[in-house]
Short mmCIF file of C-alpha atoms and ligand atoms in Angstrom, two decimals:
data_model
loop_
_atom_site.label_atom_id
_atom_site.label_comp_id
_atom_site.label_asym_id
_atom_site.label_seq_id
_atom_site.Cartn_x
_atom_site.Cartn_y
_atom_site.Cartn_z
CA MET A 1 52.17 -3.74 204.22
CA GLU A 2 49.27 -5.56 205.80
CA ILE A 3 47.70 -8.15 203.54
CA THR A 4 44.03 -8.61 204.42
CA GLY A 5 40.69 -8.86 202.67
CA LEU A 6 41.88 -11.64 200.38
CA LYS A 7 39.28 -13.53 198.35
CA PRO A 8 39.31 -17.28 197.79
CA VAL A 9 41.65 -18.46 195.04
CA PHE A 10 39.83 -20.11 192.12
CA GLY A 11 36.61 -18.96 193.77
CA ILE A 12 36.76 -21.92 196.18
CA GLU A 13 34.84 -20.49 199.13
CA ASP A 14 35.17 -23.43 201.45
CA ILE A 15 38.97 -23.46 201.52
CA LYS A 16 39.35 -24.76 205.08
CA SER A 17 37.52 -27.98 204.41
CA GLN A 18 38.71 -28.83 200.94
CA THR A 19 42.16 -29.23 199.54
CA ILE A 20 42.97 -27.46 196.27
CA TYR A 21 44.46 -29.87 193.77
CA ILE A 22 46.13 -28.47 190.67
CA ALA A 23 47.64 -30.89 188.17
CA GLY A 24 48.95 -30.98 184.65
CA PRO A 25 52.12 -31.35 182.64
CA CYS A 26 55.19 -29.26 183.23
CA SER A 27 54.77 -27.99 179.65
CA ALA A 28 52.06 -27.96 177.06
CA GLU A 29 54.05 -29.73 174.35
CA SER A 30 51.43 -30.40 171.69
CA GLU A 31 47.69 -30.16 171.35
CA GLU A 32 47.32 -33.96 171.63
CA GLN A 33 49.55 -34.31 174.71
CA THR A 34 47.80 -31.37 176.43
CA LEU A 35 44.26 -32.57 175.71
CA GLU A 36 44.98 -36.23 176.39
CA THR A 37 46.57 -35.43 179.77
CA ALA A 38 43.71 -33.08 180.59
CA ARG A 39 41.02 -35.65 179.79
CA GLN A 40 42.70 -38.24 182.02
CA LEU A 41 43.12 -35.73 184.84
CA ALA A 42 39.49 -34.63 184.60
CA ASP A 43 38.51 -38.30 184.90
CA ALA A 44 40.69 -38.49 188.03
CA GLY A 45 38.61 -35.67 189.54
CA ILE A 46 41.04 -32.79 189.00
CA LYS A 47 39.29 -29.41 188.66
CA ILE A 48 42.29 -27.15 187.97
CA PHE A 49 44.69 -27.84 185.10
CA ARG A 50 48.23 -26.46 184.94
CA ALA A 51 50.60 -26.35 181.97
CA GLY A 52 53.65 -24.24 181.21
CA VAL A 53 53.44 -22.32 177.96
CA TRP A 54 56.69 -20.36 178.35
CA LYS A 55 59.42 -22.36 180.09
CA PRO A 56 62.34 -20.68 181.87
CA ARG A 57 65.32 -22.93 181.16
CA THR A 58 68.59 -23.03 183.04
CA LYS A 59 70.61 -23.31 179.84
CA PRO A 60 69.89 -22.23 176.27
CA GLY A 61 68.85 -24.94 173.88
CA GLY A 62 66.33 -26.63 176.18
CA PHE A 63 62.64 -26.86 175.34
CA GLU A 64 61.34 -23.34 175.91
CA GLY A 65 57.64 -24.07 175.55
CA ARG A 66 55.33 -23.60 172.56
CA GLY A 67 54.45 -20.04 173.50
CA ARG A 68 51.26 -18.29 172.55
CA MET A 69 49.74 -21.03 170.42
CA ALA A 70 49.63 -23.33 173.44
CA LEU A 71 47.16 -20.92 175.07
CA ASP A 72 44.61 -22.11 172.50
CA TRP A 73 45.11 -25.68 173.74
CA LEU A 74 44.42 -24.53 177.29
CA ARG A 75 41.25 -22.88 176.09
CA LYS A 76 40.24 -26.19 174.51
CA VAL A 77 41.00 -27.98 177.78
CA ARG A 78 38.51 -25.75 179.51
CA GLU A 79 35.89 -26.15 176.80
CA GLN A 80 36.23 -29.93 176.64
CA THR A 81 36.69 -30.81 180.32
CA GLY A 82 35.25 -27.89 182.29
CA MET A 83 38.48 -27.60 184.29
CA MET A 84 39.90 -24.19 185.19
CA VAL A 85 43.27 -23.55 183.53
CA ALA A 86 46.47 -22.00 184.87
CA THR A 87 49.82 -21.11 183.37
CA GLU A 88 53.10 -19.41 184.29
CA ILE A 89 53.81 -15.86 183.20
CA ALA A 90 57.10 -14.00 183.54
CA ASN A 91 56.51 -10.59 181.97
CA ARG A 92 53.94 -8.09 180.71
CA LYS A 93 53.61 -9.72 177.29
CA HIS A 94 52.96 -13.18 178.74
CA LEU A 95 50.35 -11.71 181.05
CA GLU A 96 48.60 -9.85 178.23
CA ASP A 97 48.55 -12.97 176.06
CA ALA A 98 47.25 -15.13 178.92
CA LEU A 99 44.51 -12.62 179.69
CA GLU A 100 43.52 -12.43 176.06
CA ALA A 101 43.16 -16.22 176.07
CA ASP A 102 40.98 -15.82 179.19
CA ILE A 103 43.17 -18.04 181.42
CA ASP A 104 41.60 -18.49 184.90
CA ALA A 105 44.80 -18.32 186.94
CA ILE A 106 48.42 -17.38 186.47
CA TRP A 107 51.44 -18.13 188.54
CA ILE A 108 54.72 -16.31 188.87
CA GLY A 109 57.60 -18.77 188.67
CA ALA A 110 60.44 -19.11 191.14
CA ARG A 111 63.00 -17.37 188.92
CA THR A 112 60.63 -14.49 188.27
CA SER A 113 59.52 -13.92 191.87
CA ALA A 114 63.21 -13.50 192.74
CA ASN A 115 63.27 -10.46 190.44
CA PRO A 116 61.48 -7.35 191.78
CA PHE A 117 61.67 -5.57 188.38
CA ALA A 118 59.81 -8.41 186.69
CA VAL A 119 57.23 -8.73 189.47
CA GLN A 120 56.64 -4.97 189.46
CA GLU A 121 56.11 -5.00 185.69
CA ILE A 122 53.52 -7.75 186.11
CA ALA A 123 51.87 -5.92 189.03
CA ASP A 124 51.72 -2.66 187.05
CA THR A 125 49.98 -4.49 184.21
CA LEU A 126 47.53 -6.14 186.62
CA ALA A 127 46.75 -2.72 188.09
CA THR A 128 45.44 -1.51 184.72
CA LEU A 129 42.89 -4.32 184.37
CA PRO A 130 39.17 -3.61 184.62
CA GLN A 131 37.81 -4.27 188.12
CA GLU A 132 35.83 -7.27 186.90
CA LYS A 133 39.00 -9.01 185.70
CA LYS A 134 40.89 -8.11 188.90
CA ASP A 135 38.05 -9.68 190.86
CA SER A 136 38.03 -12.96 188.99
CA LEU A 137 41.71 -13.64 188.26
CA THR A 138 43.69 -15.90 190.61
CA VAL A 139 47.41 -15.11 190.98
CA LEU A 140 49.78 -17.56 192.65
CA ILE A 141 53.30 -16.56 193.63
CA LYS A 142 55.95 -19.24 193.84
CA ASN A 143 58.74 -18.83 196.36
CA PRO A 144 61.88 -17.27 194.88
CA VAL A 145 64.67 -19.74 194.05
CA ASN A 146 66.73 -18.41 196.95
CA PRO A 147 65.56 -18.92 200.55
CA ASP A 148 64.60 -15.30 201.15
CA LEU A 149 61.24 -14.91 202.89
CA GLU A 150 61.25 -11.11 202.60
CA LEU A 151 61.73 -11.34 198.82
CA TRP A 152 58.79 -13.78 198.62
CA ILE A 153 56.61 -11.49 200.74
CA GLY A 154 57.79 -8.50 198.68
CA ALA A 155 56.55 -10.19 195.49
CA ILE A 156 53.21 -10.96 197.18
CA GLU A 157 52.90 -7.34 198.36
CA ARG A 158 53.57 -6.00 194.86
CA ILE A 159 50.80 -8.19 193.41
CA TYR A 160 48.46 -7.28 196.28
CA ALA A 161 49.07 -3.58 195.68
CA SER A 162 47.79 -4.01 192.10
CA GLY A 163 44.31 -4.58 193.51
CA VAL A 164 44.11 -8.30 192.73
CA ARG A 165 42.68 -10.16 195.73
CA ARG A 166 42.61 -13.84 194.80
CA ILE A 167 46.20 -14.40 195.85
CA GLY A 168 47.93 -17.59 196.97
CA ALA A 169 51.51 -18.76 197.42
CA ILE A 170 53.20 -21.86 196.04
CA HIS A 171 55.98 -23.44 198.09
CA ARG A 172 58.28 -25.17 195.56
CA GLY A 173 61.48 -25.34 197.57
CA PHE A 174 64.82 -23.54 197.33
CA SER A 175 67.83 -24.32 195.20
CA SER A 176 71.23 -24.97 196.69
CA TYR A 177 74.64 -25.93 195.40
CA GLY A 178 75.62 -29.59 195.16
CA LYS A 179 73.68 -32.85 195.13
CA HIS A 180 70.91 -33.43 197.66
CA ILE A 181 68.00 -35.83 198.03
CA TYR A 182 65.60 -33.09 197.03
CA ARG A 183 65.90 -31.12 193.83
CA ASN A 184 64.90 -28.05 195.83
CA GLU A 185 65.25 -28.07 199.61
CA PRO A 186 61.81 -27.58 201.20
CA ARG A 187 63.06 -25.43 204.14
CA TRP A 188 59.62 -25.90 205.75
CA ALA A 189 60.25 -23.24 208.38
CA ILE A 190 60.15 -20.52 205.71
CA ALA A 191 56.63 -21.47 204.60
CA ILE A 192 55.51 -21.79 208.23
CA GLU A 193 56.76 -18.27 208.88
CA LEU A 194 55.04 -17.02 205.69
CA ASN A 195 51.80 -18.47 207.03
CA ARG A 196 52.34 -16.71 210.36
CA ARG A 197 53.01 -13.40 208.60
CA ILE A 198 50.07 -13.62 206.13
CA PRO A 199 47.62 -15.99 207.82
CA GLU A 200 44.76 -15.31 205.38
CA MET A 201 46.70 -16.44 202.32
CA PRO A 202 46.51 -20.09 201.22
CA ILE A 203 49.80 -21.89 200.60
CA ILE A 204 49.93 -24.62 197.98
CA PHE A 205 52.76 -27.15 198.08
CA ASP A 206 54.59 -28.29 194.94
CA PRO A 207 56.02 -31.77 195.66
CA SER A 208 57.09 -32.18 192.02
CA HIS A 209 59.63 -29.34 191.99
CA VAL A 210 60.72 -29.97 195.60
CA GLY A 211 61.30 -33.69 195.04
CA GLY A 212 62.46 -33.62 191.44
CA ARG A 213 61.81 -37.37 191.33
CA ARG A 214 58.64 -39.41 190.78
CA ASP A 215 59.11 -41.54 193.91
CA LEU A 216 59.36 -38.48 196.15
CA VAL A 217 56.10 -36.89 195.01
CA ALA A 218 53.76 -39.06 197.13
CA PRO A 219 55.66 -38.88 200.46
CA LEU A 220 56.10 -35.12 200.10
CA ALA A 221 52.42 -34.68 199.22
CA HIS A 222 51.44 -36.62 202.35
CA GLN A 223 53.73 -34.57 204.51
CA ALA A 224 52.29 -31.31 203.17
CA ILE A 225 48.71 -32.42 203.81
CA ASP A 226 49.66 -33.44 207.35
CA MET A 227 51.14 -29.99 207.79
CA ASN A 228 47.84 -28.36 206.79
CA TYR A 229 48.81 -26.85 203.46
CA GLU A 230 45.74 -25.62 201.60
CA GLY A 231 46.60 -27.44 198.40
CA LEU A 232 48.98 -29.28 196.10
CA ILE A 233 50.22 -28.55 192.60
CA ILE A 234 51.50 -31.72 190.98
CA GLU A 235 53.06 -32.27 187.56
CA SER A 236 51.31 -35.00 185.61
CA HIS A 237 51.89 -36.08 182.01
CA CYS A 238 50.16 -38.72 179.89
CA ASN A 239 53.59 -40.13 179.02
CA PRO A 240 56.14 -38.87 181.60
CA ASP A 241 59.15 -40.68 180.14
CA CYS A 242 58.78 -38.74 176.91
CA ALA A 243 58.14 -35.34 178.54
CA LEU A 244 60.15 -32.49 177.02
CA SER A 245 60.75 -30.87 180.42
CA ASP A 246 60.95 -32.21 183.99
CA SER A 247 60.49 -35.79 182.80
CA ALA A 248 61.93 -37.38 185.98
CA GLN A 249 59.38 -35.81 188.31
CA GLN A 250 56.14 -36.17 186.35
CA ILE A 251 53.64 -38.90 187.17
CA THR A 252 50.81 -40.30 185.07
CA PRO A 253 47.21 -39.22 185.74
CA ALA A 254 46.52 -42.79 186.94
CA GLU A 255 49.36 -42.55 189.48
CA LEU A 256 48.02 -39.19 190.57
CA ALA A 257 44.54 -40.67 191.03
CA SER A 258 45.84 -43.36 193.37
CA LEU A 259 47.87 -40.78 195.31
CA LEU A 260 44.76 -38.62 195.75
CA ALA A 261 42.83 -41.63 197.01
CA THR A 262 45.33 -42.11 199.84
CA LEU A 263 45.55 -38.48 200.86
CA ASN A 264 43.17 -38.03 203.72
CA LYS A 265 41.28 -34.85 204.13
CA ARG A 266 43.07 -32.88 206.82
CA SER A 267 40.06 -32.87 209.14
CA HIS A 268 40.29 -36.66 209.33
CA SER A 269 44.04 -36.93 209.57
CA LEU A 270 44.39 -35.87 213.20
CA PRO A 271 42.27 -36.88 216.18
CA THR A 272 41.07 -33.48 217.36
CA LYS A 273 40.59 -34.31 221.04
CA SER A 274 44.12 -35.46 221.69
CA LEU A 275 45.40 -32.63 219.54
CA ASP A 276 43.65 -30.15 221.84
CA GLU A 277 45.20 -31.84 224.86
CA LEU A 278 48.65 -31.70 223.34
CA ARG A 279 48.19 -28.04 222.52
CA ARG A 280 47.20 -27.24 226.08
CA LYS A 281 50.33 -29.05 227.23
CA ILE A 282 52.47 -26.95 224.91
CA ASP A 283 50.76 -23.78 226.14
CA ARG A 284 51.55 -24.64 229.74
CA ILE A 285 55.17 -25.36 228.91
CA ASP A 286 55.44 -22.05 227.03
CA ASP A 287 54.01 -20.21 230.05
CA GLU A 288 56.58 -21.88 232.29
CA LEU A 289 59.35 -21.07 229.87
CA LEU A 290 58.50 -17.37 229.91
CA GLU A 291 58.22 -17.33 233.73
CA LEU A 292 61.64 -18.95 233.96
CA LEU A 293 63.14 -16.49 231.51
CA SER A 294 61.68 -13.60 233.44
CA ARG A 295 63.32 -14.93 236.62
CA ARG A 296 66.57 -15.33 234.75
CA MET A 297 66.40 -11.66 233.70
CA GLU A 298 65.79 -10.63 237.30
CA VAL A 299 69.02 -12.34 238.35
CA SER A 300 70.74 -10.84 235.36
CA ARG A 301 69.71 -7.32 236.43
CA GLU A 302 71.07 -8.05 239.89
CA ILE A 303 74.40 -9.01 238.31
CA GLY A 304 74.19 -5.82 236.28
CA ARG A 305 73.86 -3.72 239.41
CA TYR A 306 76.84 -5.53 240.96
CA LYS A 307 78.95 -4.91 237.82
CA LYS A 308 78.00 -1.26 237.82
CA GLU A 309 78.93 -0.80 241.46
CA HIS A 310 82.31 -2.48 240.91
CA ARG A 311 82.89 -0.82 237.54
CA LEU A 312 83.03 -4.12 235.67
CA PRO A 313 82.19 -4.35 231.93
CA VAL A 314 78.72 -5.66 231.06
CA VAL A 315 79.89 -8.25 228.55
CA GLN A 316 82.61 -10.61 229.61
CA THR A 317 83.49 -12.66 226.55
CA THR A 318 85.15 -15.61 228.30
CA ARG A 319 82.14 -16.09 230.55
CA TYR A 320 79.79 -15.95 227.53
CA LYS A 321 81.91 -18.42 225.57
CA ASP A 322 82.00 -20.83 228.49
CA LEU A 323 78.24 -20.62 229.11
CA MET A 324 77.57 -21.21 225.42
CA GLU A 325 79.97 -24.14 224.95
CA ARG A 326 78.74 -26.07 227.97
CA ARG A 327 75.12 -25.90 226.82
CA VAL A 328 75.83 -26.64 223.17
CA ALA A 329 77.70 -29.77 224.29
CA GLU A 330 74.49 -30.89 225.99
CA SER A 331 72.30 -30.34 222.94
CA GLU A 332 72.45 -33.92 221.66
CA ARG A 333 71.43 -35.41 225.00
CA LEU A 334 68.53 -32.95 225.07
CA ASP A 335 67.41 -33.98 221.57
CA MET A 336 67.91 -30.57 220.03
CA SER A 337 70.25 -29.35 217.32
CA ALA A 338 73.43 -27.56 218.37
CA ASP A 339 72.45 -24.69 216.05
CA PHE A 340 69.14 -24.25 217.82
CA VAL A 341 70.73 -24.24 221.29
CA ARG A 342 73.35 -21.75 220.14
CA ALA A 343 70.74 -19.44 218.58
CA LEU A 344 68.49 -19.66 221.64
CA LEU A 345 71.28 -18.83 224.07
CA ALA A 346 72.39 -15.99 221.84
CA VAL A 347 68.99 -14.24 222.00
CA ILE A 348 68.68 -14.82 225.74
CA HIS A 349 72.14 -13.41 226.26
CA GLU A 350 71.35 -10.44 224.03
CA GLU A 351 68.29 -9.55 226.10
CA SER A 352 70.33 -9.94 229.31
CA VAL A 353 72.94 -7.53 228.01
CA ARG A 354 70.25 -5.09 226.93
CA GLN A 355 68.73 -5.12 230.41
CA GLN A 356 72.12 -4.63 232.09
CA VAL A 357 73.10 -1.78 229.77
CA LYS A 358 69.77 -0.07 230.52
CA LEU A 359 70.76 0.07 234.20
C1 PEP B 401 56.95 -25.15 186.68
O1 PEP B 401 56.01 -25.04 187.49
O2 PEP B 401 56.98 -25.93 185.75
C2 PEP B 401 58.16 -24.35 186.95
C3 PEP B 401 58.99 -23.97 186.00
O3 PEP B 401 58.31 -24.12 188.26
P1 PEP B 401 59.39 -23.29 189.12
O4 PEP B 401 59.17 -21.85 188.78
O5 PEP B 401 58.96 -23.64 190.49
O6 PEP B 401 60.74 -23.82 188.77
MN1 MN B 402 58.26 -28.15 185.78
#
């Protein structure tokens, strides 16, 4: 499915020159905590407030959110601060309640976007909305917990097919077994590929759920801005140590304000002239690479003709193994990972074999 004709999320027309900042507590815990955090964030210049109303918990017994009544607190946040408000929904009922409370934006959480039944139920409900609502609502789709780009794109396509057009993605990292520095591995290449596949769609980075720790939020946020993400969604709580969910990764609104002050606008972060030069350099190298590969294929076809004449098999496993091992052994000296060299040689070899078989 081709995803085009998207409209700006949150109605922010000038998305290329401004970064979207979304901030707020992991959960709306009480009216006081929600409004106090919101007031401080509004003072810090935040325009979009997030708060979880229904919380998906790994184990039973955790804080599962205040549910429907917390939607009233979000409404008050909007009335009192003028911020737009966003919350997570996981099923039809959540969506209906959020719409009734006139929430500006919803997001589909990582556990939900991994479940096509749940996403389809949400999409089917969105499809029944009056055109006016479809036009104004922003829907953000978090990556599924597992590193599966097609599943992520599938969720985006389902929402797109409902007729909603203000669609964005949130990159919150991928879970894996065992202890790692990051709570959820960023696997940047997956988001880069998502951007290549759906170039019109903004991608917002979530350093809070990737890092899982307060001290990792700022460096991850900087990295994402340097990588040209369209925005950040950051968990912020007026009293992080007492937060009922994700306490370790939440920062105070004051800490968020000083982080924002150090995040340069992307247009200032890179000197454009030298960037252009570097890009031209890369282009020339890519041209050379393709020329070289084409010459390699020519030789390969010649070998193919020889093999055919002498009735030799196209693939000779020992030769392939030898060719592979010698190059992989060189990978470190060449400053590349062994996995990359192996994968690269495998696709080159595959094309060689294809060309020889064709003869
Ligand atoms: C959240 O944003 O608080 C949340 C539960 O996120 P995720 O779906 O990324 O775990
Ligand atoms: Mn959270």
